[in-house]
PDB file of C-alpha atoms and ligand atoms in Angstrom:
ATOM      1  CA  MET A  12     -10.579  -8.367  28.928  1.00  0.00           C
ATOM      2  CA  PRO A  13     -10.178  -4.631  28.255  1.00  0.00           C
ATOM      3  CA  GLU A  14     -11.215  -3.261  24.923  1.00  0.00           C
ATOM      4  CA  ILE A  15      -8.018  -2.444  23.030  1.00  0.00           C
ATOM      5  CA  ILE A  16      -8.051   0.382  20.527  1.00  0.00           C
ATOM      6  CA  GLU A  17      -5.064   0.390  18.222  1.00  0.00           C
ATOM      7  CA  ALA A  18      -4.491   1.319  14.632  1.00  0.00           C
ATOM      8  CA  ASN A  19      -2.942  -0.356  11.630  1.00  0.00           C
ATOM      9  CA  LEU A  20      -0.450   1.232   9.229  1.00  0.00           C
ATOM     10  CA  VAL A  21      -2.605   1.104   6.106  1.00  0.00           C
ATOM     11  CA  VAL A  22      -2.953   4.547   4.521  1.00  0.00           C
ATOM     12  CA  ASP A  23      -6.467   5.503   3.465  1.00  0.00           C
ATOM     13  CA  PRO A  24      -6.006   6.483  -0.223  1.00  0.00           C
ATOM     14  CA  ASN A  25      -7.936   9.702   0.485  1.00  0.00           C
ATOM     15  CA  ALA A  26      -5.661  10.685   3.380  1.00  0.00           C
ATOM     16  CA  ARG A  27      -3.729  13.899   2.795  1.00  0.00           C
ATOM     17  CA  PHE A  28      -0.281  14.503   4.254  1.00  0.00           C
ATOM     18  CA  ALA A  29       1.864  17.622   4.367  1.00  0.00           C
ATOM     19  CA  LEU A  30       5.600  17.280   4.896  1.00  0.00           C
ATOM     20  CA  VAL A  31       7.596  20.279   6.099  1.00  0.00           C
ATOM     21  CA  VAL A  32      11.307  19.841   5.474  1.00  0.00           C
ATOM     22  CA  SER A  33      14.235  22.022   6.420  1.00  0.00           C
ATOM     23  CA  ARG A  34      16.911  23.055   3.906  1.00  0.00           C
ATOM     24  CA  PHE A  35      19.524  23.377   6.662  1.00  0.00           C
ATOM     25  CA  ASN A  36      21.667  20.208   6.704  1.00  0.00           C
ATOM     26  CA  GLU A  37      20.119  19.559   3.325  1.00  0.00           C
ATOM     27  CA  THR A  38      21.720  16.215   2.449  1.00  0.00           C
ATOM     28  CA  ILE A  39      20.451  14.681   5.688  1.00  0.00           C
ATOM     29  CA  CYS A  40      17.000  16.277   5.408  1.00  0.00           C
ATOM     30  CA  GLU A  41      16.584  15.060   1.835  1.00  0.00           C
ATOM     31  CA  ARG A  42      17.252  11.524   3.068  1.00  0.00           C
ATOM     32  CA  LEU A  43      14.564  11.982   5.734  1.00  0.00           C
ATOM     33  CA  LEU A  44      12.175  13.257   3.062  1.00  0.00           C
ATOM     34  CA  SER A  45      12.757  10.370   0.693  1.00  0.00           C
ATOM     35  CA  GLY A  46      12.366   7.898   3.582  1.00  0.00           C
ATOM     36  CA  ALA A  47       9.089   9.512   4.642  1.00  0.00           C
ATOM     37  CA  MET A  48       7.699   9.638   1.088  1.00  0.00           C
ATOM     38  CA  ASP A  49       8.691   6.044   0.450  1.00  0.00           C
ATOM     39  CA  ALA A  50       7.032   4.896   3.681  1.00  0.00           C
ATOM     40  CA  LEU A  51       3.784   6.734   2.889  1.00  0.00           C
ATOM     41  CA  VAL A  52       3.588   5.317  -0.625  1.00  0.00           C
ATOM     42  CA  ARG A  53       4.543   1.770   0.403  1.00  0.00           C
ATOM     43  CA  HIS A  54       1.768   1.844   2.975  1.00  0.00           C
ATOM     44  CA  GLY A  55      -0.835   2.853   0.409  1.00  0.00           C
ATOM     45  CA  GLY A  56      -0.529   6.641   0.257  1.00  0.00           C
ATOM     46  CA  LYS A  57      -1.046   8.489  -3.022  1.00  0.00           C
ATOM     47  CA  VAL A  58       1.644  10.896  -4.221  1.00  0.00           C
ATOM     48  CA  GLU A  59      -1.077  13.302  -5.449  1.00  0.00           C
ATOM     49  CA  GLN A  60      -2.320  13.548  -1.844  1.00  0.00           C
ATOM     50  CA  ILE A  61       1.078  14.663  -0.518  1.00  0.00           C
ATOM     51  CA  VAL A  62       2.381  18.234  -0.314  1.00  0.00           C
ATOM     52  CA  VAL A  63       6.020  19.046   0.508  1.00  0.00           C
ATOM     53  CA  VAL A  64       6.920  22.476   1.913  1.00  0.00           C
ATOM     54  CA  ARG A  65      10.573  23.498   2.249  1.00  0.00           C
ATOM     55  CA  VAL A  66      11.672  25.941   4.954  1.00  0.00           C
ATOM     56  CA  PRO A  67      15.074  27.536   5.661  1.00  0.00           C
ATOM     57  CA  GLY A  68      15.851  25.777   8.949  1.00  0.00           C
ATOM     58  CA  ALA A  69      14.389  23.772  11.801  1.00  0.00           C
ATOM     59  CA  PHE A  70      13.424  26.915  13.679  1.00  0.00           C
ATOM     60  CA  GLU A  71      10.986  27.833  10.885  1.00  0.00           C
ATOM     61  CA  ILE A  72       9.272  24.422  10.832  1.00  0.00           C
ATOM     62  CA  PRO A  73       6.671  24.890  13.617  1.00  0.00           C
ATOM     63  CA  LEU A  74       5.046  28.015  12.164  1.00  0.00           C
ATOM     64  CA  VAL A  75       4.552  26.397   8.766  1.00  0.00           C
ATOM     65  CA  VAL A  76       3.345  23.167  10.369  1.00  0.00           C
ATOM     66  CA  ARG A  77       0.779  25.144  12.363  1.00  0.00           C
ATOM     67  CA  ARG A  78      -0.468  26.981   9.267  1.00  0.00           C
ATOM     68  CA  LEU A  79      -0.863  23.732   7.372  1.00  0.00           C
ATOM     69  CA  ALA A  80      -2.568  21.999  10.289  1.00  0.00           C
ATOM     70  CA  ARG A  81      -4.938  24.940  10.819  1.00  0.00           C
ATOM     71  CA  SER A  82      -5.993  24.801   7.163  1.00  0.00           C
ATOM     72  CA  LYS A  83      -7.712  21.446   7.908  1.00  0.00           C
ATOM     73  CA  ARG A  84      -6.670  20.361   4.403  1.00  0.00           C
ATOM     74  CA  PHE A  85      -4.423  17.639   5.814  1.00  0.00           C
ATOM     75  CA  ASP A  86      -4.981  14.583   7.952  1.00  0.00           C
ATOM     76  CA  ALA A  87      -1.477  14.855   9.410  1.00  0.00           C
ATOM     77  CA  VAL A  88       1.614  17.003   9.093  1.00  0.00           C
ATOM     78  CA  ILE A  89       5.117  15.528   9.212  1.00  0.00           C
ATOM     79  CA  ALA A  90       8.028  17.719  10.336  1.00  0.00           C
ATOM     80  CA  LEU A  91      11.493  16.801   9.041  1.00  0.00           C
ATOM     81  CA  GLY A  92      14.741  18.464  10.036  1.00  0.00           C
ATOM     82  CA  ALA A  93      18.162  17.979  11.588  1.00  0.00           C
ATOM     83  CA  VAL A  94      19.656  20.043  14.389  1.00  0.00           C
ATOM     84  CA  ILE A  95      23.317  19.291  15.017  1.00  0.00           C
ATOM     85  CA  ARG A  96      25.063  20.362  18.212  1.00  0.00           C
ATOM     86  CA  GLY A  97      28.413  20.960  16.550  1.00  0.00           C
ATOM     87  CA  GLY A  98      26.698  23.340  14.146  1.00  0.00           C
ATOM     88  CA  THR A  99      25.278  25.816  16.629  1.00  0.00           C
ATOM     89  CA  PRO A 100      25.934  27.217  20.090  1.00  0.00           C
ATOM     90  CA  HIS A 101      22.137  27.616  20.274  1.00  0.00           C
ATOM     91  CA  PHE A 102      21.484  23.888  19.924  1.00  0.00           C
ATOM     92  CA  GLU A 103      19.374  23.581  23.087  1.00  0.00           C
ATOM     93  CA  TYR A 104      17.293  26.659  22.230  1.00  0.00           C
ATOM     94  CA  VAL A 105      16.585  25.531  18.679  1.00  0.00           C
ATOM     95  CA  CYS A 106      15.679  22.007  19.827  1.00  0.00           C
ATOM     96  CA  SER A 107      13.361  23.187  22.550  1.00  0.00           C
ATOM     97  CA  ALA A 108      11.697  25.809  20.330  1.00  0.00           C
ATOM     98  CA  VAL A 109      11.036  23.207  17.631  1.00  0.00           C
ATOM     99  CA  THR A 110       9.800  20.566  20.052  1.00  0.00           C
ATOM    100  CA  SER A 111       7.438  22.836  21.930  1.00  0.00           C
ATOM    101  CA  GLY A 112       6.300  24.574  18.715  1.00  0.00           C
ATOM    102  CA  LEU A 113       5.381  21.275  17.081  1.00  0.00           C
ATOM    103  CA  ASN A 114       3.597  20.044  20.169  1.00  0.00           C
ATOM    104  CA  GLN A 115       1.693  23.326  20.423  1.00  0.00           C
ATOM    105  CA  ALA A 116       0.693  23.077  16.754  1.00  0.00           C
ATOM    106  CA  GLN A 117      -0.867  19.657  17.160  1.00  0.00           C
ATOM    107  CA  MET A 118      -2.548  20.470  20.467  1.00  0.00           C
ATOM    108  CA  GLU A 119      -4.038  23.709  19.099  1.00  0.00           C
ATOM    109  CA  THR A 120      -5.281  22.224  15.853  1.00  0.00           C
ATOM    110  CA  ASP A 121      -6.165  18.653  16.803  1.00  0.00           C
ATOM    111  CA  ILE A 122      -4.230  17.469  13.732  1.00  0.00           C
ATOM    112  CA  PRO A 123      -1.453  14.944  14.364  1.00  0.00           C
ATOM    113  CA  VAL A 124       2.044  16.326  13.889  1.00  0.00           C
ATOM    114  CA  ALA A 125       4.822  13.774  13.517  1.00  0.00           C
ATOM    115  CA  PHE A 126       8.221  14.641  14.964  1.00  0.00           C
ATOM    116  CA  GLY A 127      10.849  13.771  12.376  1.00  0.00           C
ATOM    117  CA  ILE A 128      13.518  16.094  13.732  1.00  0.00           C
ATOM    118  CA  LEU A 129      16.933  14.543  14.225  1.00  0.00           C
ATOM    119  CA  THR A 130      18.892  16.018  17.098  1.00  0.00           C
ATOM    120  CA  ALA A 131      22.496  14.855  17.159  1.00  0.00           C
ATOM    121  CA  ASP A 132      25.915  15.795  18.465  1.00  0.00           C
ATOM    122  CA  THR A 133      27.642  15.390  15.115  1.00  0.00           C
ATOM    123  CA  THR A 134      26.863  15.312  11.407  1.00  0.00           C
ATOM    124  CA  GLU A 135      28.040  11.699  11.381  1.00  0.00           C
ATOM    125  CA  GLN A 136      25.457  10.680  13.999  1.00  0.00           C
ATOM    126  CA  ALA A 137      22.690  12.527  12.175  1.00  0.00           C
ATOM    127  CA  THR A 138      23.694  10.898   8.885  1.00  0.00           C
ATOM    128  CA  GLU A 139      23.568   7.447  10.484  1.00  0.00           C
ATOM    129  CA  ARG A 140      20.012   8.118  11.652  1.00  0.00           C
ATOM    130  CA  SER A 141      18.918   9.327   8.234  1.00  0.00           C
ATOM    131  CA  GLY A 142      19.040   5.878   6.686  1.00  0.00           C
ATOM    132  CA  ILE A 143      22.702   4.908   6.787  1.00  0.00           C
ATOM    133  CA  LYS A 144      22.838   2.450   9.685  1.00  0.00           C
ATOM    134  CA  MET A 145      20.597   3.498  12.565  1.00  0.00           C
ATOM    135  CA  GLY A 146      17.211   3.651  10.857  1.00  0.00           C
ATOM    136  CA  ASN A 147      15.668   6.670   9.186  1.00  0.00           C
ATOM    137  CA  LYS A 148      13.827   9.232  11.324  1.00  0.00           C
ATOM    138  CA  GLY A 149      11.772  10.235   8.283  1.00  0.00           C
ATOM    139  CA  ILE A 150      10.328   6.740   7.937  1.00  0.00           C
ATOM    140  CA  GLU A 151       9.634   6.615  11.674  1.00  0.00           C
ATOM    141  CA  ALA A 152       7.791   9.944  11.553  1.00  0.00           C
ATOM    142  CA  ALA A 153       5.748   9.010   8.477  1.00  0.00           C
ATOM    143  CA  LEU A 154       4.616   5.748  10.079  1.00  0.00           C
ATOM    144  CA  ALA A 155       3.728   7.551  13.309  1.00  0.00           C
ATOM    145  CA  ALA A 156       1.607   9.978  11.242  1.00  0.00           C
ATOM    146  CA  VAL A 157      -0.198   7.112   9.488  1.00  0.00           C
ATOM    147  CA  GLU A 158      -0.852   5.347  12.771  1.00  0.00           C
ATOM    148  CA  MET A 159      -2.133   8.515  14.462  1.00  0.00           C
ATOM    149  CA  VAL A 160      -4.520   9.326  11.588  1.00  0.00           C
ATOM    150  CA  ASN A 161      -5.987   5.834  11.797  1.00  0.00           C
ATOM    151  CA  LEU A 162      -5.972   5.784  15.594  1.00  0.00           C
ATOM    152  CA  LEU A 163      -7.815   9.097  15.973  1.00  0.00           C
ATOM    153  CA  LYS A 164     -10.555   7.821  13.642  1.00  0.00           C
ATOM    154  CA  GLN A 165     -11.000   4.789  15.850  1.00  0.00           C
ATOM    155  CA  VAL A 166     -10.932   6.801  19.055  1.00  0.00           C
ATOM    156  CA  ASP A 167     -13.517   9.222  17.631  1.00  0.00           C
ATOM    157  CA  ALA A 168     -15.723   6.308  16.592  1.00  0.00           C
ATOM    158  CA  HIS A 169     -15.744   5.117  20.193  1.00  0.00           C
ATOM    159  CA  VAL A 170     -16.107   8.469  21.870  1.00  0.00           C
ATOM    160  CA  TYR A 171     -18.611  10.286  19.687  1.00  0.00           C
TER     161      TYR A 171
HETATM  162  N1  INI B 229      18.857  24.929  11.548  1.00  0.00           N
HETATM  163  C1  INI B 229      18.748  23.598  11.473  1.00  0.00           C
HETATM  164  O1  INI B 229      17.743  23.106  10.936  1.00  0.00           O
HETATM  165  N2  INI B 229      19.720  22.786  11.979  1.00  0.00           N
HETATM  166  C2  INI B 229      20.841  23.291  12.563  1.00  0.00           C
HETATM  167  O2  INI B 229      21.707  22.481  12.998  1.00  0.00           O
HETATM  168  C3  INI B 229      20.987  24.695  12.630  1.00  0.00           C
HETATM  169  N3  INI B 229      22.195  25.261  13.178  1.00  0.00           N
HETATM  170  O3  INI B 229      23.153  24.540  13.404  1.00  0.00           O
HETATM  171  O4  INI B 229      22.251  26.478  13.396  1.00  0.00           O
HETATM  172  C4  INI B 229      19.951  25.518  12.126  1.00  0.00           C
HETATM  173  N4  INI B 229      20.021  26.860  12.206  1.00  0.00           N
HETATM  174  C5  INI B 229      19.146  27.717  11.458  1.00  0.00           C
HETATM  175  C6  INI B 229      17.844  28.002  12.172  1.00  0.00           C
HETATM  176  O5  INI B 229      17.011  26.857  12.200  1.00  0.00           O
HETATM  177  C7  INI B 229      17.071  29.115  11.462  1.00  0.00           C
HETATM  178  O6  INI B 229      16.787  28.743  10.148  1.00  0.00           O
HETATM  179  C8  INI B 229      17.846  30.438  11.441  1.00  0.00           C
HETATM  180  O7  INI B 229      18.275  30.793  12.741  1.00  0.00           O
HETATM  181  C9  INI B 229      16.955  31.577  10.881  1.00  0.00           C
HETATM  182  O8  INI B 229      15.797  31.773  11.693  1.00  0.00           O
END
């Protein structure tokens, strides 16, 4: 039998989370934020251990995420935004800049960054995925952050 390393979704009460949320497509992003906050708290997180940073749009998210991750004050950073194809002719550029920027931030800092960025063709689709009928990307990202924080602790315990 192989040794299986996997993490639970129980938040250590000392764990600190930063959430970076875009103001662009604000109604949708606020739904992602409340989903993420709710998930963290329901899984044992403490509101006093959570910091929310608002940025103008999705394009600005990676830089702020990287700053927060570099500070080493947080166990994970959760990025929340919504990029909608109908809203911009630069859809592909914005999506790829955000995706690679967030990946770069976590790889450079060794701090997990959760990808809670909705990319959708229409506002209706994005709304559905912000808690209306197709799940809530904010909840998904928050739970991924919790799992990664716990998983990295277990991996470190085995490796070091
Ligand atoms: N920002 C978003 O977060 N979502 C979008 O759909 C979007 N559109 O459609 O343009 C968007 N644009 C703003 C961009 O992220 C920057 O804030 C702006 O270009 C200033 O740098």
